[in-house]
């Protein structure tokens, strides 16, 4: 009333002042975030399924047993309990040749990559080769460290590593190309390892979702092919939650000290309580159980998504589905990526266009990258149904 928006008269109701109505600005479209009812963008696991009770129990056990010194400043490399637990786990589950001494704990693959690029640049590196499709932010991390990037084409066998020449390092997603979804073919792995040995360079193996493989035997890490030239980068971002910011690098011996120093400079080392908790979760078998449970749930979601798209949307092609938490959905003829994203948004569904991940010069047929981990279980069917409608399915 004091500001003139309302008129209050004694004995009558309070009403909106005429001037207030006349001056009301034209209604703007609601911001995107408000309209997202179903999030089918890739990159995030089902955080609602985070094993809170197991995590809390592990935290209680870990802190009860931890020496007081574990809560003092660390050495930057990470808690030995976690490095030992990871060394055993990665050897068993991913075929990595890892000793605890070779591991540096970091806040996700993102930081691991940043630290590594910094160290390589300090040593005089100038160029990082990357896959022609990938995460823009990773290329930007390299650029921040002063490294130029050069994109390798990607075909059905993964990155065309035969095109590597004089780059100082290459960033690959060998188990499950992000976002296209194929594994790096065995011949290409050997070729890349041979290049790294010949040129005395570094392969960065981003194993972001290696645990989630559905149709075939797990594709092991390529680090074992050339442990002295491959930096293996892993993360808890898909198996547990990205909000933990817990990741790890398994490094060739000659890089450990410099990367540890870079980590100390960056943030003084990752927090001890979460490292101790993850170590306890891994050692007690809780981590394996979580991965098994999540793998089953994601596999069901993937089957639901693929079956619905194939049944309801004529002309759609789904690929990259043998692993991971996302699928590449090639659009029916005549539908552009922008149209598909806009039509999905009208139905409250957020999806990502493949073009967002294409590096300079990379061409592709119009497609979406659909993440199937995020909508909570009860909403997943509806999310898929709306996606089908957006892509041209008839309402059923
Ligand atoms: C290709 C790729 N690498 C790495 C990650 C994980 O990054 P971080 O460990 O920094 O959360 C993701 C997560 O979406 C990813 O898609």
XYZ file of C-alpha atoms and ligand atoms in Angstrom:
412
model
C 0.000 0.000 0.000
C 2.816 2.363 0.943
C 4.415 1.871 -2.460
C 1.168 2.439 -4.335
C 0.692 -1.085 -5.659
C -2.417 -1.768 -3.578
C -5.381 0.335 -2.561
C -6.739 -0.319 0.921
C -9.998 1.310 1.951
C -11.580 0.917 5.324
C -14.634 -1.298 5.119
C -13.735 -2.609 1.637
C -11.259 -5.209 0.475
C -7.684 -4.465 -0.520
C -7.330 -4.259 -4.296
C -4.539 -3.892 -6.810
C -4.109 -0.234 -7.786
C -5.050 0.576 -11.388
C -1.629 2.124 -12.034
C 0.050 -1.078 -10.894
C -1.918 -3.105 -13.432
C -1.298 -0.620 -16.228
C 2.460 -0.596 -15.579
C 2.856 -4.344 -15.318
C 5.656 -5.331 -17.680
C 4.868 -7.829 -20.418
C 5.153 -11.332 -18.999
C 8.502 -12.839 -19.819
C 8.942 -16.480 -20.598
C 9.808 -18.421 -17.467
C 13.542 -19.054 -17.178
C 14.592 -22.466 -18.439
C 15.386 -23.885 -15.030
C 11.783 -23.353 -13.943
C 10.464 -25.351 -16.842
C 12.705 -28.376 -16.467
C 10.455 -31.056 -15.064
C 12.551 -33.935 -16.381
C 16.288 -33.658 -16.793
C 17.662 -35.995 -19.453
C 20.957 -34.188 -19.897
C 24.054 -36.364 -19.606
C 26.782 -36.139 -16.984
C 25.093 -36.721 -13.642
C 24.289 -40.069 -12.009
C 21.172 -40.766 -9.960
C 22.211 -38.699 -6.964
C 18.950 -39.607 -5.232
C 20.361 -43.138 -5.016
C 23.516 -42.008 -3.200
C 24.058 -44.633 -0.453
C 23.669 -42.204 2.418
C 23.347 -44.785 5.169
C 26.375 -46.739 3.956
C 28.397 -43.563 3.530
C 27.511 -42.403 7.045
C 28.338 -45.789 8.543
C 31.651 -45.845 6.683
C 32.409 -42.283 7.823
C 31.711 -43.224 11.433
C 33.969 -46.279 11.264
C 36.694 -44.439 9.371
C 36.839 -41.466 11.731
C 36.671 -43.641 14.826
C 39.749 -45.559 13.678
C 41.718 -42.729 12.095
C 44.840 -41.467 13.871
C 44.646 -37.826 14.954
C 47.509 -37.071 12.575
C 45.225 -37.855 9.631
C 43.420 -34.585 10.386
C 46.572 -32.468 10.244
C 47.924 -31.001 6.982
C 48.564 -33.737 4.466
C 51.398 -34.205 1.992
C 49.250 -33.366 -1.038
C 49.285 -36.864 -2.488
C 46.247 -38.016 -0.553
C 45.500 -40.280 2.400
C 47.482 -43.535 2.237
C 44.364 -45.478 3.337
C 42.533 -44.345 0.194
C 45.509 -44.755 -2.115
C 46.015 -48.349 -0.918
C 42.298 -49.146 -1.229
C 42.171 -47.646 -4.729
C 45.318 -49.448 -5.863
C 43.715 -52.788 -4.989
C 40.306 -51.836 -6.389
C 41.599 -50.436 -9.692
C 43.812 -53.470 -10.253
C 40.905 -55.819 -9.623
C 38.035 -53.917 -11.248
C 39.717 -51.996 -14.078
C 42.936 -53.897 -14.754
C 45.053 -50.864 -13.870
C 48.663 -51.535 -12.863
C 48.669 -49.325 -9.825
C 50.614 -49.099 -6.612
C 49.503 -46.721 -3.865
C 52.667 -44.672 -4.447
C 51.616 -43.879 -7.993
C 48.243 -42.391 -6.996
C 47.408 -38.739 -6.359
C 43.952 -37.949 -4.974
C 42.279 -34.917 -6.493
C 38.877 -33.264 -6.691
C 37.648 -35.132 -9.749
C 38.988 -35.754 -13.230
C 38.666 -32.026 -13.869
C 41.287 -31.127 -11.286
C 43.457 -34.088 -12.196
C 43.547 -32.906 -15.785
C 44.270 -29.326 -14.740
C 47.180 -30.409 -12.520
C 48.602 -32.603 -15.204
C 48.359 -29.931 -17.893
C 50.108 -27.512 -15.542
C 52.952 -29.966 -14.955
C 53.292 -30.813 -18.648
C 53.313 -27.107 -19.579
C 56.024 -26.434 -16.983
C 58.050 -29.164 -18.661
C 57.669 -27.386 -21.972
C 54.654 -29.117 -23.514
C 52.704 -27.034 -26.027
C 49.887 -29.226 -27.397
C 47.334 -31.659 -26.048
C 45.512 -33.782 -28.618
C 41.865 -34.368 -27.755
C 39.035 -36.376 -29.267
C 36.990 -34.470 -31.832
C 33.941 -34.955 -29.615
C 34.318 -34.289 -25.921
C 33.839 -31.945 -23.028
C 34.566 -28.340 -23.909
C 35.537 -27.606 -20.298
C 38.391 -30.121 -20.543
C 39.788 -28.330 -23.598
C 39.493 -25.070 -21.693
C 41.430 -26.518 -18.745
C 44.261 -27.348 -21.118
C 44.093 -23.855 -22.608
C 44.258 -22.296 -19.118
C 47.502 -24.171 -18.558
C 48.818 -22.746 -21.807
C 48.365 -25.876 -23.917
C 46.854 -25.648 -27.368
C 44.581 -28.509 -28.318
C 44.306 -30.413 -31.549
C 41.238 -32.505 -32.275
C 41.503 -36.073 -33.538
C 38.683 -37.387 -35.709
C 36.488 -40.067 -34.129
C 35.101 -42.991 -36.151
C 33.401 -46.291 -35.263
C 36.630 -47.546 -33.631
C 37.007 -44.453 -31.464
C 39.621 -41.728 -31.803
C 41.787 -41.988 -34.908
C 45.041 -42.145 -32.982
C 46.971 -42.862 -36.184
C 46.757 -39.108 -36.774
C 48.834 -38.352 -33.669
C 52.089 -36.731 -34.642
C 54.110 -34.322 -32.574
C 51.608 -33.502 -29.830
C 52.969 -33.695 -26.286
C 50.039 -35.621 -24.854
C 46.612 -36.964 -25.794
C 43.395 -37.083 -23.796
C 41.274 -40.165 -24.578
C 38.122 -41.839 -23.232
C 39.062 -45.418 -24.225
C 36.429 -47.439 -22.343
C 33.474 -45.389 -23.564
C 34.078 -42.454 -25.866
C 32.375 -39.377 -24.497
C 29.829 -38.676 -25.798
C 29.624 -41.019 -28.828
C 29.883 -44.187 -26.760
C 32.168 -46.607 -28.629
C 35.214 -48.200 -26.960
C 38.630 -47.508 -28.429
C 39.356 -50.551 -30.632
C 42.145 -52.888 -29.422
C 44.328 -52.057 -32.440
C 43.963 -48.340 -31.741
C 44.971 -48.855 -28.104
C 48.151 -50.583 -29.180
C 48.772 -47.883 -31.760
C 48.356 -45.112 -29.176
C 50.619 -46.889 -26.682
C 53.269 -47.344 -29.391
C 53.034 -43.632 -30.271
C 53.481 -42.643 -26.611
C 56.549 -44.864 -26.249
C 58.069 -43.772 -29.547
C 57.565 -40.052 -28.955
C 58.053 -40.245 -25.171
C 54.672 -38.606 -24.636
C 51.716 -39.043 -22.290
C 48.280 -40.556 -22.802
C 45.638 -39.335 -20.359
C 43.034 -42.072 -19.968
C 39.770 -40.549 -18.738
C 37.956 -43.578 -17.272
C 34.938 -41.579 -16.109
C 32.328 -44.364 -16.308
C 34.359 -47.534 -16.827
C 32.388 -49.474 -14.209
C 29.132 -49.191 -16.100
C 29.255 -51.693 -18.924
C 26.132 -53.675 -19.730
C 26.289 -55.876 -22.779
C 29.788 -57.182 -23.027
C 32.719 -58.094 -20.892
C 34.035 -55.017 -19.117
C 36.502 -53.083 -21.233
C 39.596 -52.808 -19.074
C 41.734 -49.724 -18.710
C 44.430 -49.233 -21.345
C 46.877 -48.001 -18.704
C 48.220 -51.548 -18.303
C 49.511 -51.424 -21.903
C 52.021 -48.701 -21.076
C 52.011 -47.730 -17.377
C 55.053 -45.528 -17.921
C 53.221 -43.428 -20.496
C 49.569 -43.525 -19.442
C 48.026 -41.346 -16.757
C 44.855 -43.081 -15.627
C 42.177 -40.660 -14.366
C 39.240 -41.993 -12.357
C 36.434 -40.423 -10.376
C 33.648 -41.088 -7.890
C 31.447 -38.683 -9.868
C 29.520 -41.448 -11.659
C 29.740 -44.307 -9.178
C 28.716 -42.192 -6.165
C 28.116 -38.482 -6.743
C 29.878 -35.599 -8.492
C 29.260 -33.420 -5.440
C 31.853 -35.428 -3.513
C 34.577 -34.011 -5.764
C 36.733 -37.092 -5.350
C 38.925 -38.366 -8.133
C 42.327 -39.941 -8.605
C 45.245 -40.067 -10.977
C 47.444 -43.125 -11.395
C 50.695 -41.686 -12.676
C 53.900 -42.876 -14.275
C 56.582 -42.793 -11.593
C 58.327 -39.775 -13.089
C 55.254 -37.552 -12.760
C 54.153 -38.298 -9.191
C 56.274 -35.733 -7.351
C 55.491 -32.836 -9.689
C 51.746 -33.536 -9.755
C 51.725 -33.810 -5.954
C 53.455 -30.423 -5.717
C 50.933 -28.929 -8.126
C 48.113 -30.330 -5.981
C 49.632 -28.810 -2.850
C 49.938 -25.459 -4.591
C 46.350 -25.688 -5.854
C 44.539 -26.395 -2.604
C 46.806 -27.917 0.026
C 45.401 -31.401 -0.603
C 41.912 -32.924 -0.646
C 39.920 -33.190 2.587
C 40.844 -36.128 4.823
C 37.435 -37.217 6.216
C 35.905 -37.938 2.802
C 39.054 -39.721 1.647
C 39.023 -41.906 4.759
C 35.337 -42.609 4.257
C 35.783 -43.656 0.638
C 38.708 -45.854 1.657
C 36.521 -47.566 4.236
C 33.646 -47.937 1.759
C 35.948 -49.593 -0.773
C 37.678 -51.864 1.735
C 34.429 -53.006 3.322
C 32.917 -53.980 -0.043
C 30.241 -51.262 0.140
C 31.586 -49.519 -2.961
C 31.384 -52.702 -5.051
C 27.845 -53.290 -3.834
C 26.867 -49.741 -4.776
C 28.386 -50.112 -8.247
C 26.571 -53.428 -8.781
C 23.257 -52.000 -7.654
C 23.637 -48.866 -9.759
C 24.686 -50.877 -12.812
C 21.499 -52.927 -12.590
C 19.299 -49.852 -12.184
C 20.948 -47.968 -15.067
C 20.742 -50.999 -17.305
C 16.976 -51.152 -16.709
C 16.636 -47.453 -17.471
C 18.661 -47.810 -20.631
C 16.464 -50.720 -21.778
C 13.314 -48.680 -21.100
C 14.651 -45.693 -23.024
C 15.882 -47.658 -26.019
C 12.740 -49.803 -26.272
C 10.442 -46.759 -26.080
C 12.371 -44.782 -28.688
C 12.552 -47.718 -31.093
C 8.889 -48.568 -30.639
C 7.430 -45.103 -30.722
C 9.638 -42.858 -32.808
C 9.963 -43.836 -36.465
C 13.353 -43.056 -37.985
C 15.222 -42.665 -34.730
C 18.551 -44.462 -34.187
C 20.051 -45.067 -30.765
C 23.747 -45.810 -30.302
C 26.508 -45.847 -27.696
C 24.348 -47.909 -25.368
C 26.628 -50.768 -24.334
C 27.977 -48.738 -21.441
C 27.700 -45.564 -19.441
C 24.790 -43.402 -18.403
C 23.849 -41.796 -21.695
C 22.828 -42.689 -25.237
C 23.231 -40.915 -28.545
C 19.850 -40.520 -30.205
C 20.093 -39.764 -33.895
C 17.146 -37.628 -34.900
C 14.499 -38.595 -37.436
C 14.965 -36.976 -40.851
C 13.940 -33.330 -40.985
C 14.383 -32.628 -37.285
C 17.281 -30.360 -36.323
C 19.050 -30.491 -32.968
C 17.749 -27.037 -32.033
C 14.180 -28.013 -32.930
C 14.414 -31.223 -30.922
C 15.797 -29.388 -27.876
C 13.082 -26.711 -28.163
C 10.267 -29.244 -28.581
C 11.514 -31.239 -25.612
C 11.758 -28.035 -23.545
C 8.121 -27.229 -24.347
C 7.243 -30.555 -22.762
C 9.399 -29.791 -19.726
C 12.242 -32.094 -20.765
C 15.855 -30.905 -20.846
C 18.106 -32.641 -23.376
C 21.485 -31.832 -24.846
C 22.366 -31.559 -28.504
C 25.364 -33.553 -29.762
C 26.702 -30.401 -31.389
C 27.571 -29.039 -27.953
C 30.349 -31.629 -27.705
C 31.679 -31.308 -31.241
C 35.097 -29.726 -31.518
C 36.085 -27.416 -34.313
C 35.603 -29.042 -37.691
C 33.834 -32.156 -36.338
C 30.741 -32.987 -38.374
C 27.884 -35.262 -37.381
C 24.298 -36.163 -38.176
C 21.797 -34.306 -35.953
C 21.502 -36.122 -32.630
C 20.825 -35.679 -28.946
C 22.935 -36.965 -26.073
C 20.373 -38.324 -23.640
C 21.394 -39.006 -20.055
C 19.171 -41.610 -18.447
C 20.447 -41.575 -14.884
C 18.978 -38.401 -13.440
C 15.186 -38.368 -13.356
C 14.173 -40.132 -10.161
C 12.853 -43.667 -10.728
C 9.182 -42.702 -10.327
C 9.470 -39.987 -13.011
C 11.631 -41.838 -15.508
C 8.811 -43.415 -17.540
C 7.097 -40.057 -18.007
C 10.393 -38.407 -18.951
C 10.978 -41.003 -21.664
C 7.413 -40.725 -22.891
C 7.695 -36.938 -23.267
C 11.023 -37.281 -25.035
C 9.362 -39.646 -27.538
C 6.565 -37.111 -28.095
C 9.112 -34.348 -28.655
C 10.815 -36.475 -31.300
C 7.603 -37.106 -33.185
C 5.882 -40.047 -31.500
C 2.113 -40.068 -31.464
C 0.599 -39.688 -27.997
C -0.220 -43.145 -26.641
C 34.058 -37.345 -20.187
C 33.986 -37.100 -18.716
N 35.110 -37.103 -18.009
C 35.110 -36.918 -16.673
C 33.926 -36.699 -16.003
C 33.952 -36.542 -14.514
O 34.543 -35.369 -14.149
P 34.795 -35.056 -12.614
O 35.502 -36.239 -12.023
O 35.629 -33.827 -12.641
O 33.472 -34.839 -11.951
C 32.745 -36.660 -16.690
C 31.481 -36.365 -15.988
O 30.483 -36.066 -16.522
C 32.771 -36.878 -18.079
O 31.640 -36.872 -18.799
